[in-house]
Amino acid sequence: MTTNQTHTIAPVLPVPATAARLTALVGALATLGSTFLAWTWTAEFPGDLTVTGYPGGLQVLTLTGALLTALFALAGHGVRGLGWLVPGGKNSPVRLLALGTFTTTWYAVLAITVELGGLVNLEPGGWIAAVASLVTLVGALGLPADVPAENPGPASGWQRFTHAFKAPAPGKAAPLPSWAEILIIAAAFGIGLFIFTYGIDTEYAELFIGFLLLIGFGAPAVARAGLNRRLGALTATHKNVTVTAAFVAAFAFPFTQSNDAYATIGANILIFATVALGLNVVVGLAGLLDLGYVAFLGVGAYTAALFSGSPSSTIGIQLPFWAAVLAGAAASLIFGVVIGAPTLRLHGDYLAIVTLGFGEIFRIAMQNMDGASGPDITNGPNGIPNIPDLELFGFNFGEPHNVLGVELGRFSNYYLLMLFFTIIVVTVFRRSDQSRIGRAWVAIREDETAARAMGINAFRLKLLAFALGATLAGMAGTVQAHVTFTVTPAQYKFVEAVPPNSAFLLAAVILGGMGTVSGPLIGAALLYLIPAKLQFMSDYQLLLFGIALILLMRFRPEGLIADRRKQLEFHETGQLDAPKGDIGLSKAGV
Amino acid sequence: MRHRSLFMITTAVTAGALTLSACGSRDDSGSDSGGGGTTVVIGLDAPLTGDLSAMGQGIKNSADLAVKIANKNKEVEGVTFKLEALDDVAQAATGQQNATKLVGNNEVMGVVGPLNSDVGQSMQKVFANANLVQVSPANTNPELTQGKDWQSGKKVRGFKTYFRTSTTDAIQGPFAARYMVNEKKFKKVYVIDDKKTYGAGLAATFAAEFKKLGGEVVGTDHINPDDKDFSAVASKVAQAKPDVVYYGGEYPAGAPLASQIKNAGAKVPTVGGDALFSPEYVNLAKQNAEGDFASSVGAPLETLDTAKQFIADYKAGGYKGGYEAYGGYSYDSTWAIIQAVKAVVEKNDGKLPESSEARKQITEAMQNVSFEGVTGKVGFDEFGDTTNRQLSLYEVKSGKHVSVSTGEFDG
Amino acid sequence: MNDLPQQLANGLLLGALYGLIAIGYTMVYGIVQLINFAHGEIFMIGGFGALTAYLWLPAGTSLLFALPLMILMAMACSVLVAMGAERFAYRPLRGAPRLAPLITAIGLSIALQQAIWAFYPDATKSRPFPEFEGGRIDLGAFAIGRGDLFLVIAAPLCMIALGFFVSKTRTGRAMQATSQDPDTAKLMGINTDRIIVTAFAIGAAFAAIAAIAHGVKYGEVNFKMGFIAGLKAFTAAVLGGIGNIYGAMIGGLVLGLAEALATAYIENIPGMSQLGGGAWKDVWAFVLLILVLLLRPQGLLGQRVADRA
């Protein structure tokens, strides 16, 4: 394992390349085959892995992983017709996919062993799967590295291992007719929607973990292969198509659901994500740290609740929904300006504590205004319950409707309504980001003194960002009030076990990627789904969530979807790492 | 042409595999019937993690116990019960999500929970739309069953699927107030609450009744139950020199509050509702708990055979953590659902009708459920509230809650 | 108003507790500009460490005898956790975007809280903490509890020791240098990594003292106690001028006083009868903070520095 003059680096396992590729291929096919066998004898293990000839549950994940491994292995070998799969790295995607298949399969096999109590519960299919996926991994590790070594001299085993996952960036793609490019974008979003829906719909924890494992390895594999970059280039040329495709995919989500259970999660994720995007204006674009942002959501929700015609509202006026939305947004706007005007002159972290304080003041005030310890406005801790369902143009959101042969339940209706507001917020965000104002915000964020020197009125622009962010959150709040039926102060704490709350909103923005559109959306989806899906861990659910936050920041400090510029800033090499967590839903820089 | 065909093949295989795995529904529902009978899932929603997890876990364990006992005794012939417990982390939105999830599962025939009244509010309508019966072991806000104008006597039931085995604030507060005025001859009270649904409601009903009986409220204040320093409020209490302090809230803040009030020099008893009726209260307030009162629903557990049995079974069940304040109610709530299922099965010749019809009939049957439960006689009035209006008042004597008064509250 | 001395005492005692915790915030912030939201949990872990030490001793041991061991144990737990957090969670993020460590801190805070909740025996509920025997000590105009004595003695001692350390010892001066200009300090041969760890450790040690003070004052510890205490302490640190160790203590005392006085007297102001008492005290405390920051954006004792962003 010495290196020669061109600094090639030996593979992790010293095997001839052809033998390695053959091993990987055969292993992958064997793994694939094993999923058609029974892995265990009893249906007690969730997903019923006892059926021969029809993979189910975790087997499907293994099957997908093995299939992709085989495909990429063939493509990497230069099989014609598959070259489009690997414009970037040839062998590192195979390695990652093999690793993903291996962990998923072994996780499944171990889960069967542990949950059913002993190795005897494994049928031959399970054994074959375990061995075959190991063989695939061995073969994949024997494939040569994609990029030459950076330093001459012998490399340690670990260096070779990490090096094996590096890949070169893809070259420029040959131009395709634009209809083909658009089709590719549409297909990519189709796949994205499928993956997202699959993740949300996982019915038991084992499947969700297997899913996370496979995605965790599969997404970087796709990135290493250079497909992300290719897709990124396409989406950059067809921006509007991309945005439309993203929303069509999001719009299609409730139509893929057979009951309302996951639509509820979908609606809540959308609310959370939309508010996070609003916060992104404040934090991501203007660089103002706001720790009390959820208060604006609360202002909107309380305004809508008071004007909703709820029997518990202290104001006997019922406004039509559009008016309530405007009122909620306006109330938030006023609240934002009132808070912002005096405090935005403060610097950095002082602003953080002041916004935190205002967030708490809002919550405490709502809690107190019940006639006993304040004016009688909000019913205090009881909040405003029994908010009626919306009815727009004769369409009652509370009742199931049959649309295009699919029954859409209450939460699907609200999901679609919320999606409409998400589109508004995304549009506002994109418009302002690309405008003079947006550039001024970025200038202030990067160096306020320099920005002032260039003639930017920093205070006014910061106030604008703050007020805009508040308005967007207030708007989302008006829908939230109707979705949850009830508005209580306890929903708007600084930190709580479930989103949305100020801390989680901030986490969604930073984790997803500040200053991008898709970052907070993906960050919010992850932050919502991970705790929800980890429920089976009961006692350790939040503990694992906390650890996950630490690890995500440790390995991805610039966020999952990073601003291109930021990414160059925070990774030394700065050129090879494509976004890891991108699950194809949407692209950086959208 | 070779590469083109390969491309087609790979696309076809991928698409095929994906559709196979995605659309194919291998009927895996309803296949686990085991003995050939039907499985009825009882949903449960409570805060299983977080601050209130101790009480939430007590609710879950007790419901689990009820399900196990029903299965062991073959309470309903041909029906096996299963518990599906979901965690709402005391959040309305999460509770609502759990509710839709339970509604979506056709095997769920009834739901026990939740603990918090605001979570209950967000769930009610989801269940009502699906005709799925819900029995809360712990919601005390009168509005949930009697509408918002319950105080003015205009009681309207909002949701026919909502029942509860716990009593409302409207009963517990006044019961304690009567004892304090009539028996203890206290004239002046200082009322404190924690500004939460349960605490504020309880404190308000206590104060109203206390005033009606001729007592005087010499001061009111509120605390943040997340705080631990109540010295400023305690000093105010000492200054006001009341005969008694009423605290509407739960023991984690109630115990230090009572303790700090006594330390501040006001040697008067603190009185509270069933959320103070816990051995933990005495553990935390130590010697300062002596002489404090707490009301609780039902006759004292030691006096009821059913309760003794429950305590013994719970111990034998080997659960982690105690049954806590609402364990008994949770057991009764679960048992009420089991009884309603039983009634429906008996009505339909030993079988449960298909899902949505079964849910409807079970909801109707719930109205007439009646049995001797852990907390006394379980049954529901026209609003879905418990008909059990028996209450007890306990005083801490030598480090233990001792029953000093038991009676029927007549409204 | 004749209970004014008592309320002042209440406020100062509470404030001293805030101040002790705030030191940790302010020291870490002064050097790495990080809002360490997990500091409240470091405080909480100190409390559980002390409780563990007490439970090791034979039942019925007098608290006074147990105290030294409890202090050692509390400090050991807090300092170890803080140093571990610095080494494995924060240090890898140096040079990362400014807000990334904030999320790490929130994650850490959740994880530590949940770890105690899940693994410490019976920690799902509040655990009783040993208290000093005997009634309150009457000092004429006001009285304080026996448990408060610990705070009355420990808080000034800690401040004096810290003042001495920072101004007189080599490490202390290196700390000041690092906080003023980390790059230059490095050039002067100061091991900034070590200084940062030291700042975390000292903050943790003070939090541990505060945790014992909390335990003997309120007679219990629980897994959630770090959250509110941490939030208040952070407020105190900002109020006093974040980065300034004396400011942290002053900020704590002012905050404690504000809470006690707001609870006691605001409702007596004509027209404010509904806006006083315990329900609104946190609002008034934050209003005070905001007013102070508007008039003195650098906090009470903070020095005016250019925004380091």
XYZ file of N, CA and C in Angstrom, chain A residues 80-223:
432
model
N -22.456 0.840 -20.860
C -23.018 1.950 -21.627
C -24.498 2.110 -21.344
N -24.916 3.325 -21.357
C -26.319 3.580 -21.077
C -26.558 3.950 -19.624
N -25.573 3.627 -18.793
C -25.731 3.973 -17.381
C -24.796 5.097 -16.985
N -24.045 5.554 -17.936
C -23.050 6.575 -17.626
C -23.646 7.812 -16.979
N -24.884 8.122 -17.328
C -25.523 9.320 -16.774
C -25.671 9.243 -15.246
N -25.594 8.033 -14.720
C -25.748 7.872 -13.277
C -24.544 8.389 -12.521
N -23.367 8.316 -13.162
C -22.153 8.629 -12.406
C -21.293 9.672 -13.113
N -21.811 10.874 -13.255
C -20.976 11.909 -13.851
C -19.821 12.305 -12.939
N -19.954 12.089 -11.659
C -18.914 12.477 -10.701
C -18.096 11.271 -10.304
N -18.202 10.880 -9.042
C -17.468 9.732 -8.542
C -18.006 8.451 -9.161
N -17.084 7.500 -9.399
C -17.521 6.243 -9.996
C -17.717 5.172 -8.919
N -16.802 5.128 -7.989
C -16.805 4.011 -7.045
C -17.278 4.403 -5.649
N -17.081 5.676 -5.286
C -17.505 6.052 -3.934
C -19.018 5.913 -3.750
N -19.854 6.188 -4.780
C -21.290 5.953 -4.561
C -21.579 4.496 -4.283
N -20.868 3.613 -4.987
C -21.091 2.186 -4.761
C -20.763 1.840 -3.320
N -19.622 2.380 -2.872
C -19.210 2.089 -1.495
C -20.262 2.565 -0.506
N -20.732 3.810 -0.709
C -21.713 4.350 0.234
C -23.009 3.554 0.190
N -23.439 3.215 -1.010
C -24.685 2.457 -1.115
C -24.540 1.077 -0.510
N -23.379 0.458 -0.766
C -23.151 -0.864 -0.173
C -23.183 -0.757 1.338
N -22.574 0.311 1.841
C -22.564 0.529 3.292
C -23.994 0.731 3.803
N -24.770 1.509 3.044
C -26.156 1.760 3.421
C -26.970 0.483 3.426
N -26.827 -0.306 2.367
C -27.558 -1.568 2.286
C -27.138 -2.482 3.429
N -25.838 -2.502 3.655
C -25.304 -3.357 4.707
C -25.878 -2.971 6.068
N -25.820 -1.677 6.414
C -26.320 -1.277 7.734
C -27.815 -1.525 7.834
N -28.550 -1.216 6.777
C -29.994 -1.432 6.826
C -30.306 -2.915 7.030
N -29.630 -3.755 6.243
C -29.900 -5.183 6.328
C -29.507 -5.729 7.698
N -28.303 -5.377 8.127
C -27.862 -5.888 9.428
C -28.706 -5.339 10.549
N -29.151 -4.095 10.392
C -30.058 -3.563 11.402
C -31.318 -4.418 11.451
N -31.850 -4.751 10.259
C -33.074 -5.558 10.208
C -32.846 -6.909 10.865
N -31.734 -7.541 10.500
C -31.448 -8.879 11.015
C -31.255 -8.836 12.534
N -30.522 -7.825 12.993
C -30.293 -7.710 14.437
C -31.594 -7.405 15.164
N -32.414 -6.531 14.545
C -33.686 -6.202 15.175
C -34.550 -7.446 15.328
N -34.545 -8.291 14.305
C -35.312 -9.538 14.400
C -34.760 -10.383 15.537
N -33.431 -10.515 15.571
C -32.800 -11.339 16.588
C -33.117 -10.838 17.987
N -32.978 -9.517 18.176
C -33.156 -8.968 19.515
C -34.627 -8.990 19.920
N -35.490 -8.544 19.015
C -36.894 -8.413 19.404
C -37.563 -9.756 19.600
N -37.183 -10.728 18.788
C -37.830 -12.026 18.933
C -37.041 -12.931 19.869
N -35.863 -12.460 20.281
C -35.130 -13.207 21.299
C -34.320 -14.362 20.761
N -33.311 -14.102 19.956
C -32.385 -15.169 19.583
C -32.214 -15.333 18.091
N -31.049 -15.894 17.739
C -30.725 -16.084 16.326
C -31.618 -17.127 15.660
N -32.225 -17.996 16.476
C -33.052 -19.051 15.896
C -34.208 -18.483 15.105
N -34.549 -17.214 15.388
C -35.696 -16.633 14.702
C -35.404 -16.241 13.263
N -34.125 -16.349 12.881
C -33.779 -16.002 11.506
C -34.011 -17.186 10.592
N -34.717 -16.957 9.521
C -34.849 -17.967 8.483
C -33.635 -17.870 7.568
N -33.401 -18.859 6.714
C -32.241 -18.796 5.818
C -32.173 -17.489 5.041
N -33.312 -16.958 4.620
C -33.329 -15.713 3.860
C -32.597 -14.608 4.598
N -32.825 -14.537 5.889
C -32.178 -13.520 6.702
C -30.676 -13.697 6.708
N -30.249 -14.978 6.869
C -28.815 -15.259 6.860
C -28.197 -14.863 5.527
N -28.887 -15.267 4.454
C -28.354 -14.949 3.121
C -28.214 -13.444 2.969
N -29.252 -12.711 3.373
C -29.230 -11.258 3.239
C -28.025 -10.684 3.985
N -27.827 -11.164 5.215
C -26.739 -10.626 6.029
C -25.397 -10.898 5.355
N -25.197 -12.160 4.934
C -23.914 -12.516 4.321
C -23.719 -11.777 3.008
N -24.770 -11.778 2.185
C -24.650 -11.169 0.862
C -24.350 -9.677 0.970
N -25.013 -8.996 1.918
C -24.760 -7.565 2.025
C -23.340 -7.318 2.523
N -22.830 -8.249 3.355
C -21.442 -8.118 3.807
C -20.489 -8.306 2.628
N -20.803 -9.300 1.803
C -19.966 -9.552 0.624
C -19.940 -8.313 -0.270
N -21.123 -7.727 -0.469
C -21.209 -6.516 -1.289
C -20.299 -5.440 -0.721
N -20.359 -5.268 0.584
C -19.570 -4.226 1.218
C -18.088 -4.487 1.024
N -17.688 -5.769 1.206
C -16.278 -6.120 1.036
C -15.828 -5.790 -0.375
N -16.667 -6.206 -1.333
C -16.337 -5.918 -2.724
C -16.220 -4.422 -2.959
N -17.179 -3.669 -2.434
C -17.204 -2.225 -2.676
C -15.980 -1.557 -2.069
N -15.552 -2.063 -0.914
C -14.388 -1.467 -0.272
C -13.113 -1.782 -1.051
N -13.172 -2.817 -1.886
C -12.007 -3.165 -2.678
C -11.875 -2.344 -3.946
N -12.908 -1.603 -4.295
C -12.858 -0.791 -5.509
C -11.864 0.355 -5.315
N -11.193 0.752 -6.401
C -10.204 1.823 -6.251
C -10.855 3.156 -5.887
N -10.032 4.036 -5.313
C -10.532 5.345 -4.919
C -10.782 6.198 -6.159
N -11.674 7.192 -5.997
C -12.054 8.019 -7.135
C -11.088 9.159 -7.398
N -10.461 9.639 -6.360
C -9.583 10.792 -6.533
C -8.178 10.413 -6.071
N -7.173 11.004 -6.676
C -5.811 10.717 -6.244
C -5.553 11.254 -4.836
N -4.576 10.687 -4.184
C -4.259 11.100 -2.820
C -3.746 12.527 -2.818
N -4.016 13.230 -1.700
C -3.549 14.607 -1.609
C -2.075 14.656 -1.251
N -1.643 13.719 -0.431
C -0.251 13.721 -0.012
C 0.404 12.426 -0.454
N 1.640 12.510 -0.834
C 2.358 11.275 -1.144
C 2.647 10.517 0.144
N 3.101 9.302 -0.004
C 3.473 8.533 1.176
C 2.360 7.592 1.569
N 2.700 6.610 2.403
C 1.721 5.604 2.779
C 0.580 6.214 3.598
N -0.595 5.692 3.386
C -1.748 6.187 4.120
C -2.179 5.128 5.117
N -2.651 5.578 6.280
C -3.111 4.622 7.288
C -4.462 4.059 6.840
N -4.874 3.013 7.508
C -6.142 2.385 7.147
C -7.285 3.391 7.212
N -7.303 4.205 8.241
C -8.401 5.152 8.417
C -8.373 6.212 7.323
N -7.155 6.670 6.999
C -7.044 7.660 5.933
C -7.571 7.096 4.622
N -7.207 5.832 4.381
C -7.685 5.226 3.148
C -9.203 5.097 3.165
N -9.710 4.795 4.348
C -11.158 4.624 4.460
C -11.888 5.934 4.175
N -11.448 7.010 4.827
C -12.139 8.287 4.597
C -11.916 8.742 3.160
N -10.722 8.479 2.657
C -10.434 8.911 1.304
C -11.319 8.194 0.291
N -11.667 6.972 0.614
C -12.446 6.174 -0.318
C -13.810 6.792 -0.599
N -14.248 7.708 0.254
C -15.579 8.287 0.060
C -15.525 9.644 -0.613
N -14.350 10.055 -1.016
C -14.270 11.333 -1.716
C -14.513 11.108 -3.203
N -15.053 12.139 -3.823
C -15.368 11.996 -5.240
C -15.121 13.322 -5.937
N -14.764 13.269 -7.207
C -14.576 14.511 -7.950
C -15.918 15.114 -8.344
N -15.931 16.413 -8.595
C -17.152 17.057 -9.067
C -17.386 16.657 -10.518
N -18.646 16.584 -10.920
C -18.926 16.186 -12.296
C -18.563 17.301 -13.268
N -18.278 16.923 -14.462
C -18.018 17.918 -15.488
C -19.314 18.555 -15.948
N -19.208 19.410 -16.911
C -20.408 20.070 -17.424
C -21.230 19.060 -18.225
N -22.521 19.091 -18.028
C -23.373 18.133 -18.717
C -23.564 18.553 -20.161
N -23.716 17.538 -21.013
C -24.052 17.845 -22.393
C -25.455 18.436 -22.398
N -25.695 19.478 -23.176
C -27.017 20.109 -23.154
C -28.088 19.159 -23.680
N -29.220 19.186 -23.035
C -30.368 18.388 -23.468
C -31.422 19.347 -23.973
N -32.364 18.863 -24.742
C -33.497 19.736 -25.067
C -34.194 20.157 -23.783
N -34.739 21.354 -23.778
C -35.251 21.847 -22.496
C -36.431 21.030 -22.001
N -37.234 20.454 -22.919
C -38.336 19.620 -22.419
C -37.798 18.428 -21.653
N -36.658 17.891 -22.109
C -36.076 16.741 -21.409
C -35.579 17.172 -20.038
N -34.961 18.351 -19.996
C -34.475 18.841 -18.710
C -35.617 19.025 -17.731
N -36.714 19.586 -18.238
C -37.870 19.808 -17.375
C -38.435 18.476 -16.908
N -38.445 17.511 -17.830
C -38.927 16.183 -17.434
C -38.073 15.608 -16.319
N -36.757 15.795 -16.456
C -35.855 15.266 -15.429
C -36.143 15.920 -14.090
N -36.341 17.238 -14.117
C -36.661 17.928 -12.869
C -37.935 17.361 -12.272
N -38.941 17.195 -13.140
C -40.219 16.665 -12.658
C -40.029 15.281 -12.057
N -39.234 14.455 -12.743
C -38.997 13.099 -12.229
C -38.293 13.167 -10.888
N -37.319 14.066 -10.783
C -36.579 14.178 -9.524
C -37.525 14.536 -8.383
N -38.448 15.466 -8.663
C -39.379 15.837 -7.596
C -40.356 14.714 -7.316
N -40.703 13.968 -8.349
C -41.549 12.810 -8.129
C -40.892 11.843 -7.157
N -39.616 11.570 -7.414
C -38.877 10.665 -6.531
C -38.787 11.274 -5.134
N -38.524 12.584 -5.100
C -38.437 13.265 -3.807
C -39.722 13.104 -3.026
N -40.849 13.369 -3.681
C -42.139 13.241 -3.006
C -42.345 11.813 -2.525
N -41.956 10.860 -3.379
C -42.129 9.462 -3.001
C -41.334 9.146 -1.729
N -40.075 9.578 -1.718
C -39.232 9.287 -0.558
C -39.796 9.936 0.697
N -40.216 11.208 0.560
C -40.759 11.937 1.706
C -42.019 11.254 2.223
N -42.908 10.900 1.314
C -44.144 10.242 1.707
C -43.857 8.911 2.384
N -42.900 8.201 1.823
C -42.531 6.910 2.410
C -42.062 7.102 3.849
N -41.241 8.142 4.030
C -40.712 8.412 5.375
C -41.812 8.763 6.352
N -42.720 9.642 5.938
C -43.816 10.054 6.822
C -44.712 8.873 7.144
N -44.919 8.020 6.157
C -45.888 6.944 6.319
C -45.338 5.706 7.018
N -44.052 5.690 7.306
C -43.521 4.500 7.960
C -44.333 4.233 9.211
N -44.857 3.013 9.304
C -45.838 2.776 10.346
C -45.218 2.289 11.631
N -44.031 1.803 11.572
C -43.420 1.343 12.810
C -41.972 1.808 12.840
N -41.450 1.837 14.043
C -40.154 2.466 14.261
C -39.044 1.774 13.495
N -39.069 0.450 13.424
C -37.976 -0.265 12.774
C -37.839 0.202 11.327
N -39.014 0.366 10.691
C -38.987 0.769 9.293
C -38.413 2.174 9.155
N -38.788 3.058 10.095
C -38.301 4.430 10.007
C -36.793 4.480 10.204
N -36.289 3.665 11.127
C -34.844 3.662 11.354
C -34.132 3.127 10.126
N -34.656 2.027 9.584
C -34.071 1.491 8.368
C -34.079 2.529 7.260
N -35.194 3.246 7.171
C -35.338 4.295 6.166
C -34.273 5.371 6.363
N -34.119 5.804 7.628
C -33.122 6.844 7.912
C -31.726 6.364 7.549
N -31.436 5.093 7.878
C -30.107 4.556 7.583
C -29.859 4.580 6.079
N -30.838 4.088 5.338
C -30.651 4.009 3.897
C -30.525 5.404 3.282
N -31.382 6.330 3.749
C -31.318 7.700 3.237
C -29.992 8.330 3.632
N -29.597 8.065 4.885
C -28.363 8.653 5.396
C -27.165 8.276 4.533
N -27.154 7.078 3.976
C -26.046 6.683 3.103
C -26.369 6.941 1.643
N -27.636 6.767 1.303
C -28.025 6.903 -0.092
C -27.890 8.333 -0.594
N -28.287 9.308 0.241
C -28.243 10.699 -0.207
C -26.807 11.135 -0.520
N -25.846 10.887 0.388
C -24.476 11.236 0.016
C -23.977 10.447 -1.187
N -24.452 9.203 -1.333
C -24.017 8.420 -2.497
C -24.429 9.116 -3.778
N -25.694 9.555 -3.805
C -26.183 10.249 -4.990
C -25.378 11.529 -5.207
N -25.041 12.179 -4.085
C -24.248 13.404 -4.199
C -22.858 13.096 -4.744
